[in-house]
Amino acid sequence: MQFPESWLRAFCNPPLTSQQLADTLTMAGLEVEELQPVAPPFSRVVVGEIVSAEQHPNADRLRVCQVDVGQGGLLNIVCGAPNARVGIKVPCALVGAELPPGEDGKPFQIKLGKLRGVESQGMLCSARELKLSEDHGGLLELPAEAQLGRDIREQLSLDDMLFTLKLTPNLAHCLSVYGIAREVAALTGAPLIEPAFTAAPVSLQDRLPVQVQAPDLCGRFTGRIVRGVNTRATTPAWMVERLARCGQRSVSPLVDISNYVMFELGRPSHIFDLDKIHGGLQVRWGREGESLKLLNGNTVTVDAQVGVIADGGSVESLAGIMGGDATAVSDDTRSIYIEAAFWWPKSIAGRSRRYNFSTDAGHRFERGVDPSTTVEHIERITQLVQDICGGQAGPMDDHVVNLPVSQPVTLRVARAVKVIGMPLTQAQCVGALRRLGLVLAEGEGTITVTPPAYRFDIQIEEDLIEEVARVVGYNQLPETPPLAPITAKIRSEAKRGPFPVRRLLAGLGYQETINFSFVEERWENELAGNPDPIRLLNPIASQMSVMRSSLLGSLVSVLKFNLDRRADRVRLFELGRVFFKDASVVDSDTTVAGFHQPMRVAGLAYGAADALQWGAPERATDYFDLKGDVQALLAPYRPEFRVSEHPAMHPGRCASVWLHDRCIGHVGELHPRWRQAYELTQAPVLFELALEAMLDRPVPAYQVVSRHQPVERDLAIVVKESVPFAAVLDAIRAPASPWLREVVLFDVYRPKKQATQDSMSPGALAADEKSLAVRLVLNRDDATLTDEDIDATVTAAVDSVAQRVAGRLRA
């Protein structure tokens, strides 16, 4: 809300500077968003009157004016304004005056000079040259009663400040200059000048029939007829000035009066052309099919959710929002009907937004306007109408139908002290609330307040606590440091945080993606194998209706998004939370009863294994690439990979990842049916692991380096094609030799084509066999290994392979 400081001080004038007043309002919750002067600095500009205006002898568009500025003699001033004429009073900048800066940013100095050979002893000014407005169509014409020679800053009250307040929705009682003055009086203790409402003399007995048919829409409807008004009258300059400084342009006397009272007292009202009303008025909800042309030129269709004011023929106004064009006042209007009503806030809220516009009236009514002062405010409007436009007033017609009943609210002083966080006595609380004009009753440690009709925001105890804090002053709150002991949680050396995991994945060439935790239900069924996901009560979109139990669906979706934009090599990872139903989980600081929410890390690789390069042949990313990445993530631990199945992965190219005898995740290719469903030309490879397992890392421990040479023995072991290397590895390690340190697979050989039994040589492999070349590394810390030790270890390993997996040494 914007208003001039001078208008505010007309109601309450505390001994504070403009900045101090702005700070006081801001600290009381009425944030002053902007504080700026009405006019920029300038000097030696006075009121002048043009006594004569003659054509310039050397220029068609210039006039030579004789100007009286109240100094005894006339000034000779050359002027090019089109409205420079005899008899008008205008701002006149004297020689030596300094006008506001122009486009170059420098102040404009008025000097004695000549224009086309004629001496000019000053300058006649437009509003734009004084930076009062953007109007540059001519000289700024002043009222005829303006005093000659008077400083223009005094004449136009330019030493004024504009306050722009950013009010929260609960401060509806401050949507008027008087409402803000009431707050200033409470905050500063300065006296408040209350407006006087003198009853207009009633010289007519005319009444307009009114029926309030919707008590849930309108609680009170007050009106009055005024006849014989002169709508061609001129709005007084003081009213035009105040409206302009509130950001409202002057329209016509009656419209200006209605707007003026709204800014002054916070009461939106409407003035109808009485002669355009057919019959009486009906205050009701709209009906299907009814339409209305508004004052802004829009034609809207109403329904049963929108309140209207109608006459015997049609709808004439949107209740509490905007009047209709059909009954608008004009220059020909002679009789008017002034209306002021109380509209229930819930019946107005959101209605104007349905039609994509907003009004000052709707803004106020949907927050709450005092229902107890409709009569007084119509008296104020009537007074202004008669003072400006004349006319004879009829009797007041007041329909009280359904007014809100204020419910007492009790404040516990002890509770206020606890919430505000500063020591307060009951006397301080009572004093603060009484300064706000609240009617209260005291009890033992309690204060019961009956909210006045204009305070729609006081409904619960916390509202009163806020009022006490505002009036006492937020700047009075003590600066008390926290007393609770704060102990830093130091991570164990055997643990690492999630960030190093992210950094390691980024170092492996993956890019992080962050996705919503609520996903499409189809992903849960297809990619997570979860037929009963956690459903959202109020999803933000229909395709985000369940909580995810796997990160893989999000990664595949991001992959598809990138492929649709012509990406050919994609590597993604996400570190996030997944959600499961689990009745064993109980409430705690980090858990919610009935739901398990572990953290996981997942990755996806698609396209070429390496970025574009020349050093090696191009090949597609495969299972073993991601297996290596998983091993790098879990290093120095050595995970075990076991053949497994996963709903999202290829049944023959999927492995479960085991660490410390616990399955921590899966790695494998995307299942062919999902690859086909997502229209992927290549199968992406994915992994998903429990983050908790990746955060453990062993603390390095001192170990003596052996002083003896290790021994290596290479074996070529022939086994059936169906035997995995993990089984061969277990068989080699089964004898548990103390000298066997490491077993490394370095080659796999399979026969190129099937050979018949007769053509096979003694050392040849059958079609269903393969040869695994492994290297055994043996070492002993206390002595050099002997041939007997080495041979015994190798023999035990070969015998174990023969017994456990039916393997043999290749001849």
PDB file of C-alpha atoms in Angstrom, residues 59 98 133 197 212 222 234 332 472 538 555 616 619 623 629 642 667 703 743:
ATOM      1  CA  ALA A  59      10.221  31.724 -34.130  1.00  0.00           C
ATOM      2  CA  GLU A  98      18.618  24.632  -9.958  1.00  0.00           C
ATOM      3  CA  SER A 133       5.329  13.207 -13.470  1.00  0.00           C
ATOM      4  CA  PHE A 197     -18.917  11.661  10.793  1.00  0.00           C
ATOM      5  CA  VAL A 212     -30.357  -9.385   0.625  1.00  0.00           C
ATOM      6  CA  THR A 222     -26.216   0.029   3.549  1.00  0.00           C
ATOM      7  CA  THR A 234     -14.062  19.382 -10.776  1.00  0.00           C
ATOM      8  CA  ASP A 332     -25.069  13.043 -17.460  1.00  0.00           C
ATOM      9  CA  VAL A 472       6.610  -4.022  22.977  1.00  0.00           C
ATOM     10  CA  ASN A 538      -1.934 -35.741  -2.881  1.00  0.00           C
ATOM     11  CA  LEU A 555      18.144 -43.157 -14.193  1.00  0.00           C
ATOM     12  CA  ALA A 616      42.063 -48.101 -28.900  1.00  0.00           C
ATOM     13  CA  ARG A 619      33.613 -50.801 -28.143  1.00  0.00           C
ATOM     14  CA  TYR A 623      28.844 -55.628 -17.773  1.00  0.00           C
ATOM     15  CA  ASP A 629      33.494 -49.411 -11.330  1.00  0.00           C
ATOM     16  CA  ARG A 642      27.137 -64.070  -7.740  1.00  0.00           C
ATOM     17  CA  VAL A 667      24.816 -54.947 -11.317  1.00  0.00           C
ATOM     18  CA  GLN A 703      52.071 -54.846   8.154  1.00  0.00           C
ATOM     19  CA  VAL A 743      44.794 -66.124  -7.221  1.00  0.00           C
TER      20      VAL A 743
END
